[in-house]
Coordinates of C-alpha atoms and ligand atoms in Angstrom, one line a residue:
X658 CA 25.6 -29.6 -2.1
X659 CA 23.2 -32.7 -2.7
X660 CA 20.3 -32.3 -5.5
X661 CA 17.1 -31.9 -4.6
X662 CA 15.0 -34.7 -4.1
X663 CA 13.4 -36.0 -8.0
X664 CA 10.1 -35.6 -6.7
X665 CA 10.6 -31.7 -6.1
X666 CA 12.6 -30.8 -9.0
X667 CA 9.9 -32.0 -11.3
X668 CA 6.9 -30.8 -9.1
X669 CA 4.7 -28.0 -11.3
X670 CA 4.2 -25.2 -9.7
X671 CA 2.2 -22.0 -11.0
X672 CA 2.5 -18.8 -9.3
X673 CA -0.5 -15.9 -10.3
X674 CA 1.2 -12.5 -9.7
X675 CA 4.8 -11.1 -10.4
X676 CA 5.0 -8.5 -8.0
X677 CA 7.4 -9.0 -4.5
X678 CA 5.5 -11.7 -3.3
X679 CA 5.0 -13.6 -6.4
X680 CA 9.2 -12.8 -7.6
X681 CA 10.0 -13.9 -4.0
X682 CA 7.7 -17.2 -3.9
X683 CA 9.5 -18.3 -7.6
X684 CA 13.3 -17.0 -7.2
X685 CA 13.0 -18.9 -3.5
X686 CA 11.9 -22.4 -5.6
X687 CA 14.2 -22.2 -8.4
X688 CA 17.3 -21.8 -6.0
X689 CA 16.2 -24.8 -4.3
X690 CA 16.0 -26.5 -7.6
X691 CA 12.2 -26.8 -8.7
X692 CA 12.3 -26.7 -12.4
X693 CA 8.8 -26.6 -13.1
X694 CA 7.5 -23.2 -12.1
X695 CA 5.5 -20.6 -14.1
X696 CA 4.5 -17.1 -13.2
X697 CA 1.6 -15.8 -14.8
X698 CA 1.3 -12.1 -14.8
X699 CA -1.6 -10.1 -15.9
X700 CA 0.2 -7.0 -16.9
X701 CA 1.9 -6.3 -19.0
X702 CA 5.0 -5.9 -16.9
X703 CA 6.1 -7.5 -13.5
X704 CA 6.2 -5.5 -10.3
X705 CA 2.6 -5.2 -9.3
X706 CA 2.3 -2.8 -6.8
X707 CA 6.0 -1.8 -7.4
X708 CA 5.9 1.0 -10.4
X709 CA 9.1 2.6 -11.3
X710 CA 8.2 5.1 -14.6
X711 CA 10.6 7.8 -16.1
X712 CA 7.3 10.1 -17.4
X713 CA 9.3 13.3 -17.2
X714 CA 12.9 12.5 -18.3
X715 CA 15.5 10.2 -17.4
X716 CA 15.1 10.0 -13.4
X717 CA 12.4 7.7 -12.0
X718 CA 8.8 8.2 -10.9
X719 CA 7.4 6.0 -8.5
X720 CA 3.7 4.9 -9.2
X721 CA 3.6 2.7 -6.0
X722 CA 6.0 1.6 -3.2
X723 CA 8.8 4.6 -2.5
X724 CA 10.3 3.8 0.6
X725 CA 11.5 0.6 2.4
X726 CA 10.6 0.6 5.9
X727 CA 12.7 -0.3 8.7
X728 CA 16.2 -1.8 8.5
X729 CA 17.0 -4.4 11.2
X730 CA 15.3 -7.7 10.5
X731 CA 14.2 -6.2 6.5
X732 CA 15.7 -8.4 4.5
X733 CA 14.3 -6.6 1.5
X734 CA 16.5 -3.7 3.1
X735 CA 19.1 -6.6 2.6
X736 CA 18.9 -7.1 -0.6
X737 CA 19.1 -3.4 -1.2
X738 CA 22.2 -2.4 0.3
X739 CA 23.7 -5.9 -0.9
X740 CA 22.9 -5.1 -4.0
X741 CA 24.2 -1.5 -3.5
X742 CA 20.5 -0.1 -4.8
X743 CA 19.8 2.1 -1.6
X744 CA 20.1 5.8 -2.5
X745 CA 23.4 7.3 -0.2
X746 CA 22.8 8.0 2.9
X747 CA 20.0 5.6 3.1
X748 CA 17.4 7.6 4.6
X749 CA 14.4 10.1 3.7
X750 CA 17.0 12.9 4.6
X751 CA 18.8 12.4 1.6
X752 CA 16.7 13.9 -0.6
X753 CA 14.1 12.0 -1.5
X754 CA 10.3 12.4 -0.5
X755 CA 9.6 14.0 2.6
X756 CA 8.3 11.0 4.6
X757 CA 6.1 12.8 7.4
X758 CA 6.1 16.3 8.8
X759 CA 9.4 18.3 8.7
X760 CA 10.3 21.6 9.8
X761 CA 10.8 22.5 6.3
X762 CA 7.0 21.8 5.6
X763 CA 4.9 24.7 4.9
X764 CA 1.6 24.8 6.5
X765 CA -1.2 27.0 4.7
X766 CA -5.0 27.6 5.9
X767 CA -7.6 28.6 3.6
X768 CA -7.4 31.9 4.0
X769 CA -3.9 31.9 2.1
X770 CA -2.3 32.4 6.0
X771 CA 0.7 30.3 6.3
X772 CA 0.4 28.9 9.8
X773 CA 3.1 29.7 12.7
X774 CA 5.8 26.8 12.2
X775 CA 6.1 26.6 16.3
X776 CA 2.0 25.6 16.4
X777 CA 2.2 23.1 13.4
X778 CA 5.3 21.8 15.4
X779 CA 3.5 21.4 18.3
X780 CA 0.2 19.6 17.2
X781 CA 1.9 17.1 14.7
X782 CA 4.0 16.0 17.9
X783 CA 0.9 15.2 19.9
X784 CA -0.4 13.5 17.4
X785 CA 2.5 11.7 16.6
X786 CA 2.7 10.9 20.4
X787 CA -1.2 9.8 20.4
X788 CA -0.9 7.8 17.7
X789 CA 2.2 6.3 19.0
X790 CA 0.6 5.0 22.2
X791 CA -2.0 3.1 19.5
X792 CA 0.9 1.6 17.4
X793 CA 2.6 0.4 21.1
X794 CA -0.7 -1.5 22.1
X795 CA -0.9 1.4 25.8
X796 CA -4.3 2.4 24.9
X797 CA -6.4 3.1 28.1
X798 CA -8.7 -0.1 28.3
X799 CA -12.2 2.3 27.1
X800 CA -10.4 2.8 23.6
X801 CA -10.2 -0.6 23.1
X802 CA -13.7 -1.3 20.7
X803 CA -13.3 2.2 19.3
X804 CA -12.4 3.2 16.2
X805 CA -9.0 5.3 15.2
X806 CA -10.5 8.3 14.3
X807 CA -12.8 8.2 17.7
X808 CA -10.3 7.6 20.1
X809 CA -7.7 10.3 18.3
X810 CA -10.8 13.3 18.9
X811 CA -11.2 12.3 22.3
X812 CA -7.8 12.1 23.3
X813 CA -6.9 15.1 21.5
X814 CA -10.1 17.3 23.3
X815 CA -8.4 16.1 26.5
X816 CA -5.3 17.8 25.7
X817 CA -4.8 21.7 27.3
X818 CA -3.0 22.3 23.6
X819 CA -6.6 22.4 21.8
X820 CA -7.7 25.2 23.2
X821 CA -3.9 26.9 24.0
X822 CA -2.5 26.8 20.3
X823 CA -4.8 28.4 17.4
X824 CA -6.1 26.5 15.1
X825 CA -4.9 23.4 16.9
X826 CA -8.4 21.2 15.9
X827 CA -7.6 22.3 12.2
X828 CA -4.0 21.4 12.2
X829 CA -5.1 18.2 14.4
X830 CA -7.8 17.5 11.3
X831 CA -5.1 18.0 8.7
X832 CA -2.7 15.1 10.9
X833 CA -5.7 12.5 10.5
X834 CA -5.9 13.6 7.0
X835 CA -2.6 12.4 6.8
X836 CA -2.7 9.5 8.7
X837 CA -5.2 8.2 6.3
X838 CA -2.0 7.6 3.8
X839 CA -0.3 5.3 5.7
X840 CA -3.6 3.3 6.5
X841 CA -5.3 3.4 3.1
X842 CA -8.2 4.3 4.7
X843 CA -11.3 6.8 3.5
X844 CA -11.6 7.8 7.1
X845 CA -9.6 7.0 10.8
X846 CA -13.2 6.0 11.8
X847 CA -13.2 2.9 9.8
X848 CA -10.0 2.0 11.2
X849 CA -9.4 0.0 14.6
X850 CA -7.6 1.8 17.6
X851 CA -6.7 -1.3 18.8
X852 CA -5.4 -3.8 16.0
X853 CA -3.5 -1.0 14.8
X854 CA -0.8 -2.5 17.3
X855 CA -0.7 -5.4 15.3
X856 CA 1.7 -3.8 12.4
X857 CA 4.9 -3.9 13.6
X858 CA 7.6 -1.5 12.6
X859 CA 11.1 -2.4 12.2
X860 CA 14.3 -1.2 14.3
X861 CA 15.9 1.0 12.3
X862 CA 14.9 4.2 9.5
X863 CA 11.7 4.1 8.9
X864 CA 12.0 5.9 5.3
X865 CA 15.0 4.2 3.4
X866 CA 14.9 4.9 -0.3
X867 CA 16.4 3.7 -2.7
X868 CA 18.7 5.0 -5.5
X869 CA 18.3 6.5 -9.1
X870 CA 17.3 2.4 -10.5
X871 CA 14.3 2.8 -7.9
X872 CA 12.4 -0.1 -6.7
X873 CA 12.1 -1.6 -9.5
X874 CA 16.2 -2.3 -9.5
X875 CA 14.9 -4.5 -6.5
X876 CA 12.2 -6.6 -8.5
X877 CA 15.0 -6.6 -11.2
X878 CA 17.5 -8.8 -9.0
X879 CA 14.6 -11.2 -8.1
X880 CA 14.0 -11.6 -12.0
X881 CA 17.2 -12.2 -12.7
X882 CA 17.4 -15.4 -10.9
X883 CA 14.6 -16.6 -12.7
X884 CA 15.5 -18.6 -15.6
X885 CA 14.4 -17.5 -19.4
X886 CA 10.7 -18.3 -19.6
X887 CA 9.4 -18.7 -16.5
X888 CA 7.8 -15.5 -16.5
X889 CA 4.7 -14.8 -18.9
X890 CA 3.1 -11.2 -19.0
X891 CA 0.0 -10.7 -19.9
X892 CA -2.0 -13.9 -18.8
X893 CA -4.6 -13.1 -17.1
X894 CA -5.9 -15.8 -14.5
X895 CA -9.4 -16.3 -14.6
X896 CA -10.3 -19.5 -13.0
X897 CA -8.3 -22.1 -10.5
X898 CA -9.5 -25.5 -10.3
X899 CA -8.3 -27.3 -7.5
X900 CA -9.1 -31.0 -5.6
X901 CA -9.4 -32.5 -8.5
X902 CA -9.4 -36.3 -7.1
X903 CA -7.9 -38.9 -9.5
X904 CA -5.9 -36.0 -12.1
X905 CA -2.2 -36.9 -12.2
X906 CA -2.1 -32.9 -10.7
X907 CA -4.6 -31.6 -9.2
X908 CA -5.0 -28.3 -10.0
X909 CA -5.6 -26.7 -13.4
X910 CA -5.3 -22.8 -14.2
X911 CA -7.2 -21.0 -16.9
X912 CA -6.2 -18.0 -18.6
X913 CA -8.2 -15.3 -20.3
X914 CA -7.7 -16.5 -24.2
X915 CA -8.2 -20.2 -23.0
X916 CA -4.3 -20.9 -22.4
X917 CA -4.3 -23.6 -19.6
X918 CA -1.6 -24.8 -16.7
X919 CA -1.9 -28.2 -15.0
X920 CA -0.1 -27.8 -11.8
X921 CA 0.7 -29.7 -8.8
X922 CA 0.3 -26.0 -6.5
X923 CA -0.6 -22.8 -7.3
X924 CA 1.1 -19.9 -5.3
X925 CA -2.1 -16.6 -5.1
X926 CA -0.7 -13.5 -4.5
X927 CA -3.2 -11.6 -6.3
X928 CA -3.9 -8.2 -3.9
X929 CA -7.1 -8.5 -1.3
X930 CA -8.8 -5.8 -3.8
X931 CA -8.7 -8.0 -6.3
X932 CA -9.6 -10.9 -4.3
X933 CA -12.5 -8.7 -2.9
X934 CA -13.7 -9.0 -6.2
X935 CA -13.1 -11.8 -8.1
X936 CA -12.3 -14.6 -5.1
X937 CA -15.6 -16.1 -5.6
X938 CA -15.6 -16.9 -9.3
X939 CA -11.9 -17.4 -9.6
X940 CA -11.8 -20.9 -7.5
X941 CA -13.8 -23.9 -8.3
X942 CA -14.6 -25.0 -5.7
X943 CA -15.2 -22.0 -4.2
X944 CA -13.3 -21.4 -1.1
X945 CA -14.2 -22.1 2.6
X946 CA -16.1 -19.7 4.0
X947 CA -13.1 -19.0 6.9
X948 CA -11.2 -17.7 3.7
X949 CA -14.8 -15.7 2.0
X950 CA -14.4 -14.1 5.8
X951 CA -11.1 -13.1 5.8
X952 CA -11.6 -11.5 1.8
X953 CA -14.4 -9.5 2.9
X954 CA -13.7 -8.4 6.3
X955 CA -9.6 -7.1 6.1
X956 CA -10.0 -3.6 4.5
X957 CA -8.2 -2.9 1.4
X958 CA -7.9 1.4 1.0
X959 CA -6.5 3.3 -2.1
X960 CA -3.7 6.0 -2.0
X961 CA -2.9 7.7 -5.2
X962 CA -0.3 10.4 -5.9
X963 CA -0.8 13.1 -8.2
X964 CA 2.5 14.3 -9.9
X965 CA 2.9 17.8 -11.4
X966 CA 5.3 19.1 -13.1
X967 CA 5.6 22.9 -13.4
X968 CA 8.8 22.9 -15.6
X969 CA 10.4 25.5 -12.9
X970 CA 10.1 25.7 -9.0
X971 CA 7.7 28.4 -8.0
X972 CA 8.3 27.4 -3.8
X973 CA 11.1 28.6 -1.7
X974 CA 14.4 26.2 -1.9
X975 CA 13.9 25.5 1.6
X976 CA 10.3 24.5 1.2
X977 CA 9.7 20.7 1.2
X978 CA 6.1 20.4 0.9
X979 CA 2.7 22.8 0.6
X980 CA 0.2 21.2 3.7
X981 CA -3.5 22.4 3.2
X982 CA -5.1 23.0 6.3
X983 CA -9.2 23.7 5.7
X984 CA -11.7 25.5 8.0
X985 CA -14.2 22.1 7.8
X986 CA -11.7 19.5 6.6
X987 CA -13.5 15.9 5.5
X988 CA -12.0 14.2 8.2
X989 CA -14.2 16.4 11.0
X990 CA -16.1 13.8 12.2
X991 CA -19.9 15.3 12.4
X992 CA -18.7 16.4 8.7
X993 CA -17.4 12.8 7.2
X994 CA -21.1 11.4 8.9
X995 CA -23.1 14.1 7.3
X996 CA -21.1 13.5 4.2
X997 CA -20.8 10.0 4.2
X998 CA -24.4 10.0 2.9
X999 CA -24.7 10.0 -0.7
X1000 CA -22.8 11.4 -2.7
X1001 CA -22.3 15.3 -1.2
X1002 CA -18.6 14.2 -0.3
X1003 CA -17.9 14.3 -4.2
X1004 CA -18.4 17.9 -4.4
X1005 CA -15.0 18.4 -2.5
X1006 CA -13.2 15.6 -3.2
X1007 CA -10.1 17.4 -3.4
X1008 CA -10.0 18.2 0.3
X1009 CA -8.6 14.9 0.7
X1010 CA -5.2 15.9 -1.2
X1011 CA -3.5 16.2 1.9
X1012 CA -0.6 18.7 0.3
X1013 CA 1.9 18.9 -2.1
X1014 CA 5.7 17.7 -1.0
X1015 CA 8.5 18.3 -3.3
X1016 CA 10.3 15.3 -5.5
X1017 CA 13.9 13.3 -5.2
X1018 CA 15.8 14.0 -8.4
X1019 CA 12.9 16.5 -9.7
X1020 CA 13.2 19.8 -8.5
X1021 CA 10.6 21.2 -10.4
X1022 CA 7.5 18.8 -9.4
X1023 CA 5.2 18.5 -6.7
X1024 CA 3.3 15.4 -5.6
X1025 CA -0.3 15.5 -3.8
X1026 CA -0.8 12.6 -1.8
X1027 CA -4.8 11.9 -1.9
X1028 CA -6.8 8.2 0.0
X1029 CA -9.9 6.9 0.1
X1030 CA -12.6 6.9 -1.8
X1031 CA -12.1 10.8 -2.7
X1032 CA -8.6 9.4 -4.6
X1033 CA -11.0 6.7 -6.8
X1034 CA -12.9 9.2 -7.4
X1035 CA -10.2 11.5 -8.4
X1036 CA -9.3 8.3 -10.8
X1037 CA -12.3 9.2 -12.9
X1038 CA -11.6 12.7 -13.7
X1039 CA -9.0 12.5 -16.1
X1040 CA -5.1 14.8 -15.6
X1041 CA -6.5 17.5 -16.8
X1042 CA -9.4 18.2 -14.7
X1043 CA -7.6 16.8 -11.5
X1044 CA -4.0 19.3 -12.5
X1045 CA -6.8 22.2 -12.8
X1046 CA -7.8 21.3 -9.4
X1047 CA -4.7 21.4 -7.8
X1048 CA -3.5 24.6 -9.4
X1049 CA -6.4 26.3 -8.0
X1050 CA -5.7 25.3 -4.6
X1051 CA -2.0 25.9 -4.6
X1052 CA -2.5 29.7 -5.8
X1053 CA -5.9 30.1 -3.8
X1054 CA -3.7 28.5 -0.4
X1055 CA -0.3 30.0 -0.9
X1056 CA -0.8 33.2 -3.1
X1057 CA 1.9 32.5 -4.7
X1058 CA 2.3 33.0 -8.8
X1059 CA 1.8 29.7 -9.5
X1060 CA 2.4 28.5 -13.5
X1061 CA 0.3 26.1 -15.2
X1062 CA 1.9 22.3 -15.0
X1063 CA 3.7 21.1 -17.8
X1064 CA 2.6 17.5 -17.6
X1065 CA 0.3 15.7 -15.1
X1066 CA 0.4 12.5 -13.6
X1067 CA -2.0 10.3 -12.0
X1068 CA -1.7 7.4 -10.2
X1069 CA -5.0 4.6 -10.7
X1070 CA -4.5 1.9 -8.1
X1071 CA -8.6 1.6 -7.7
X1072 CA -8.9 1.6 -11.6
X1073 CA -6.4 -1.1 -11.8
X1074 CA -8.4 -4.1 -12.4
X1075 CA -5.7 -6.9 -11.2
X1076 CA -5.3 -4.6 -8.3
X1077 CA -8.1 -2.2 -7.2
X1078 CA -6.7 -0.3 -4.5
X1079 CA -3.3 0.4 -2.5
X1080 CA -3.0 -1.5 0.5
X1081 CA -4.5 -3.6 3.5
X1082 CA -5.9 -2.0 6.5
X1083 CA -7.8 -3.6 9.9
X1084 CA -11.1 -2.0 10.2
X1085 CA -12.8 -1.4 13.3
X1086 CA -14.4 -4.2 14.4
X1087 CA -12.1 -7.0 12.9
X1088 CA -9.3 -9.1 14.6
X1089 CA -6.3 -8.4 12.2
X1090 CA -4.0 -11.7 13.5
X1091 CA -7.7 -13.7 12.9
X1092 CA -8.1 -13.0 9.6
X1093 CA -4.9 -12.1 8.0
X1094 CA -4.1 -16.1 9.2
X1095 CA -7.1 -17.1 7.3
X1096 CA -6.4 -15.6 4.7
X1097 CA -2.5 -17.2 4.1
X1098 CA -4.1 -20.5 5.3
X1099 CA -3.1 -23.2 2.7
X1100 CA -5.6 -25.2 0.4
X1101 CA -5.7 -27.9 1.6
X1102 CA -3.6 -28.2 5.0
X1103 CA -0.3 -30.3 4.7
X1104 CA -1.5 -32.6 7.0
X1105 CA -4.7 -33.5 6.2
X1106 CA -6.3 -37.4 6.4
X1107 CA -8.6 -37.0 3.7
X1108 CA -6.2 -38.3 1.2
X1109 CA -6.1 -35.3 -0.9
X1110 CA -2.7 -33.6 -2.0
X1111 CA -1.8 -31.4 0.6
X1112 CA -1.0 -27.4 -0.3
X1113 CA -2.8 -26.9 -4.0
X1114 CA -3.7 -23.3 -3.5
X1115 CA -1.2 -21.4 -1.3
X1116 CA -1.8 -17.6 -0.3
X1117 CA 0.9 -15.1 -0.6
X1118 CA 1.0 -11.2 -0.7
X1119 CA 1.4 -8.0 2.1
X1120 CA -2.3 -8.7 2.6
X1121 CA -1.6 -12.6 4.2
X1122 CA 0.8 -10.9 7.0
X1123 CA 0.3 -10.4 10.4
X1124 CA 2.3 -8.2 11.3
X1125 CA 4.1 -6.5 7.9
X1126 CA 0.9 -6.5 6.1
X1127 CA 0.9 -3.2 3.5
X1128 CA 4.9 -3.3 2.8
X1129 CA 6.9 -4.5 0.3
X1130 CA 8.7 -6.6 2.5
X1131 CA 5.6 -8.3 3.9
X1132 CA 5.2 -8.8 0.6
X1133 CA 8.7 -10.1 -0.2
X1134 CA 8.9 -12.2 3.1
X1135 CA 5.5 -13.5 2.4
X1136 CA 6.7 -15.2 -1.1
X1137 CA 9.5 -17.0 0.6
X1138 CA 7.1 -18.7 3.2
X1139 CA 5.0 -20.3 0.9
X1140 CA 7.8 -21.1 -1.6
X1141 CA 9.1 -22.7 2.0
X1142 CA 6.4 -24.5 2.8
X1143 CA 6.4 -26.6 -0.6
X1144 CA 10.0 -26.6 -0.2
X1145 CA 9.5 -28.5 3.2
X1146 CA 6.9 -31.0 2.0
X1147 CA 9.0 -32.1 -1.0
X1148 CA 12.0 -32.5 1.7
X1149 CA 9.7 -34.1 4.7
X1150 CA 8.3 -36.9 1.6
Ligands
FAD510 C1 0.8 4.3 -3.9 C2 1.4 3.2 -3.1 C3 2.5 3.5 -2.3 C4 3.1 2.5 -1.5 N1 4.2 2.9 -0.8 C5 4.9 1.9 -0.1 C6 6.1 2.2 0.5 O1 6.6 3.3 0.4 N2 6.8 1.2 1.2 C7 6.2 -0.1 1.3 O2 6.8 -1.0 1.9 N3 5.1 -0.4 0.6 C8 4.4 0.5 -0.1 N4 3.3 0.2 -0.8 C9 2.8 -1.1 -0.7 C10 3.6 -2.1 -1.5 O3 3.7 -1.6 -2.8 C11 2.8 -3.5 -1.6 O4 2.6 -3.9 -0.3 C12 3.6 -4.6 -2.3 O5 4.2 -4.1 -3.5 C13 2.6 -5.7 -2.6 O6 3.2 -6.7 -3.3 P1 2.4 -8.1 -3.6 O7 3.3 -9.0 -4.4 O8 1.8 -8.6 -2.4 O9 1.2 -7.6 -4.5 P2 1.2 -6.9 -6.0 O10 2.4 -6.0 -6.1 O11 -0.2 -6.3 -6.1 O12 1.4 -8.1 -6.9 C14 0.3 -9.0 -7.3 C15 0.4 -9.2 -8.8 O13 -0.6 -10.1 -9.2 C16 -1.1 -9.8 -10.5 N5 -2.4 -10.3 -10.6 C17 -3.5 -10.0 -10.0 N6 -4.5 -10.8 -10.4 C18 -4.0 -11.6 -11.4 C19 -4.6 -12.6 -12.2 N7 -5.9 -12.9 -12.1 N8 -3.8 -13.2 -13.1 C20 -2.5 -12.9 -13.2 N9 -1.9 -12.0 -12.4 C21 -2.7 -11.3 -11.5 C22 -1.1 -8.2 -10.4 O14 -1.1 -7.7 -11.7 C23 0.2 -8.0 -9.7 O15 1.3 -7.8 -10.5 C24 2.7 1.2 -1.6 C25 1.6 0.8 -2.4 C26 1.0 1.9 -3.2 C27 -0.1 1.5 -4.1

């Protein structure tokens, strides 16, 4: 193998964020033999996004990311099985989080009725097969400028099965309730019908999880490559100068404490939350107003788990998850308008929590899945408060003895201040492939005939892909491209 060309190995090159993306970005330019990269984390641990904790005992926790999604053309599924860190049997099956609705789900309405299996059966499938005909880009043409949420009600009030199954519309409610998880959304109104085509799911399970090391075995192979020192922890980025003509490099990155890193590039891959809110005083000069667009207009939702631990199981064995179905649910759209002004919504936050599935490796918790702004708000109330909450509903819902939780556990991606939220969503109104490309557009281009250095500020991260945005391995796959592109300018020189 030849050495890399002189220029390249001794080009500096900071990257701000160690979770997939920014692992991926440095791992990719070491192995092709840059010796002058730093990552600068601000927490104090890499991973980002990626949160593998052992709270109650030896087996893991996931904070964040739980599954890897698709399998054919994943090569962060890849790196897994290479690796041999995907959990046997590879899929959600073997026993770890229920990914979407099984028959094993129970289905409860208010009233403390569990609902027949047969009718929960049958609306989840017509919503899975409505939704379905969004994610394959067949909407019918009049769907097209509406939003998720819109077109879901009116295609489901066409259906005969809303007025042949009982309590179809509440079931239906509790499905976009639900749906709101995998699009970090407060609501399916904000969300596009139509750019939702623009995610792409890969061939192959959709749930793949990973063994007892957890994600976080994953970040630890990328980490390994990296030689001792490259990664610093807690340094918190708080300003990137960049185009400065007539410097020897021509960016300069400040950290909080006044620690500062002259570099040649600097790799972002900071999440859109935090670029929502601190993109404009982080870069000097500020950035163009194609990028200020793309910031502002991608949406950037929060989902946060909430873990219980009861110390015994108080649900059947077969029993895989509690699912709340409400009379009036927050979804129902006349409801969400009414409540969408000021701050009545509050009041009932915890008719978000969508329900309460069961937990690989811990059969005596429960997690409640809760989005939007009802989960930030959540954030604020504390374990206590919010475990209080939940008990109330599982006994009130299920009428089951239900004990008092041992320990409580809150995710806080919307408190996180290097992350504030979960993941990226297109809301209605906004052309995803627009703005996602604006956003991973490089500072400035590599061919340019101003005569400045070409790629300072590159953009990495799930939010800068087209079509993988939210997942780890848009993440991942985003790291290598822009660790690519410098390696390709340092080869074309
Ligand atoms: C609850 C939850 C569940 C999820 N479930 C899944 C799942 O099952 N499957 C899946 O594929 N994806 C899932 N995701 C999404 C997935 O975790 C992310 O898409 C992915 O991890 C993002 O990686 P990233 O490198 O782009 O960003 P991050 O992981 O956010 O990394 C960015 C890093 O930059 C650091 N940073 C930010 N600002 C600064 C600064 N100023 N200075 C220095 N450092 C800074 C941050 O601290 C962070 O470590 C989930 C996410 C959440 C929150």
């Amino acid at each position: 193998m030849s050495s890399p060309p002189t220029v390249m190995s001794s080009a500096r090159v900071v990257v701000v964020g160690a979770g997939l993306a920014g692992l991926a970005a440095a791992s990719t330019l070491v192995q092709a033999g840059f010796n002058n990269v730093q990552v600068l984390e601000a927490m104090s641990k890499p991973g980002g996004r990626v949160n593998t904790t052992r709270p109650f005992g030896p087996d893991i926790i996931e904070l964040g990311a739980n599954w890897i999604h698709g399998q054919k053309g994943n090569p962060l599924f890849d790196l897994a099985k290479q690796h041999g860190l995907l959990s046997e049997g590879t899929s959600a099956t073997a026993m770890c989080l229920p990914a979407s609705v099984t028959p094993r789900d129970y289905f409860f309405n208010e009233g403390g009725r569990q609902l027949p299996p047969e009718d929960v059966e049958r609306v989840c499938s017509l919503f899975s097969k409505l939704t379905s005909r969004a994610f394959d880009n067949k909407l019918e043409k009049r769907y097209h400028s509406e939003s998720l949420g819109r077109y879901l009600d009116e295609a489901f009030a066409a259906s005969p099965l809303a007025s042949s199954v009982k309590d179809a519309a509440k079931i239906f409610e509790w499905c976009k309730r639900s749906e709101c998880t995998d699009e970090a959304s407060s609501s399916l109104y904000e969300v596009s019908a139509l750019q939702i085509s623009e995610y792409t799911a890969l061939p192959g399970d959709f749930f793949n999880c990973l063994g007892p090391g957890g994600y976080q075995a994953v970040a630890d192979v990328l980490l390994r490559s990296l030689p001792p020192g490259v990664l610093l922890c807690d340094r918190q980025v708080t300003r990137i100068q960049w185009g400065r003509e007539g410097e020897a490099h021509p960016v300069r990155v400040l950290c909080a404490g006044g620690q500062e890193f002259k570099a040649d590039h600097v790799i972002v891959t900071a999440s859109l939350g935090f670029l929502k809110e601190r993109a404009s005083a982080l870069f000097e000069p500020t950035l163009p107003d194609a990028k200020m667009r793309a910031i502002e207009r991608l949406g950037f939702g929060t989902v946060d788990k909430i873990f219980l631990d009861f110390g015994e199981r108080f649900w059947p064995e077969d029993c895989a998850g509690i699912q709340l179905v409400w009379e009036e649910g927050p979804e129902d759209q006349g409801v969400y308008r009414l409540m969408s002004e000021g701050d009545a919504w509050k009041a009932t936050w915890y008719k978000k929590i969508c329900g309460f599935d069961i937990v690989a490796r811990h059969p005596t918790v429960l997690c409640g899945w809760i989005t939007g702004r009802e989960a930030q708000y959540m954030e604020t109330l504390g374990e206590k408060e919010v475990g209080e909450v939940c008990v109330r509903l599982l006994r009130s819902f299920t009428g089951w003895q239900v004990p008092e939780p041992k320990q409580v556990l809150l995710s806080t991606w919307w408190s996180n201040p290097y992350v504030k939220g979960s993941y990226t969503f297109i809301p209605h109104g906004v052309s995803g492939v627009r703005e996602h490309k604006a956003l991973a557009a490089p500072l400035p281009p590599a061919a340019t005939h101003t005569g400045a250095k070409p790629l300072q500020v590159l953009f990495a991260g799930e939010a800068t892909h087209v079509k993988f945005y939210t997942t780890t391995h848009g993440a991942y796959i985003t790291g290598i491209r822009e660790a690519q592109r410098l390696i390709d300018l340092y080869v074309d020189l």
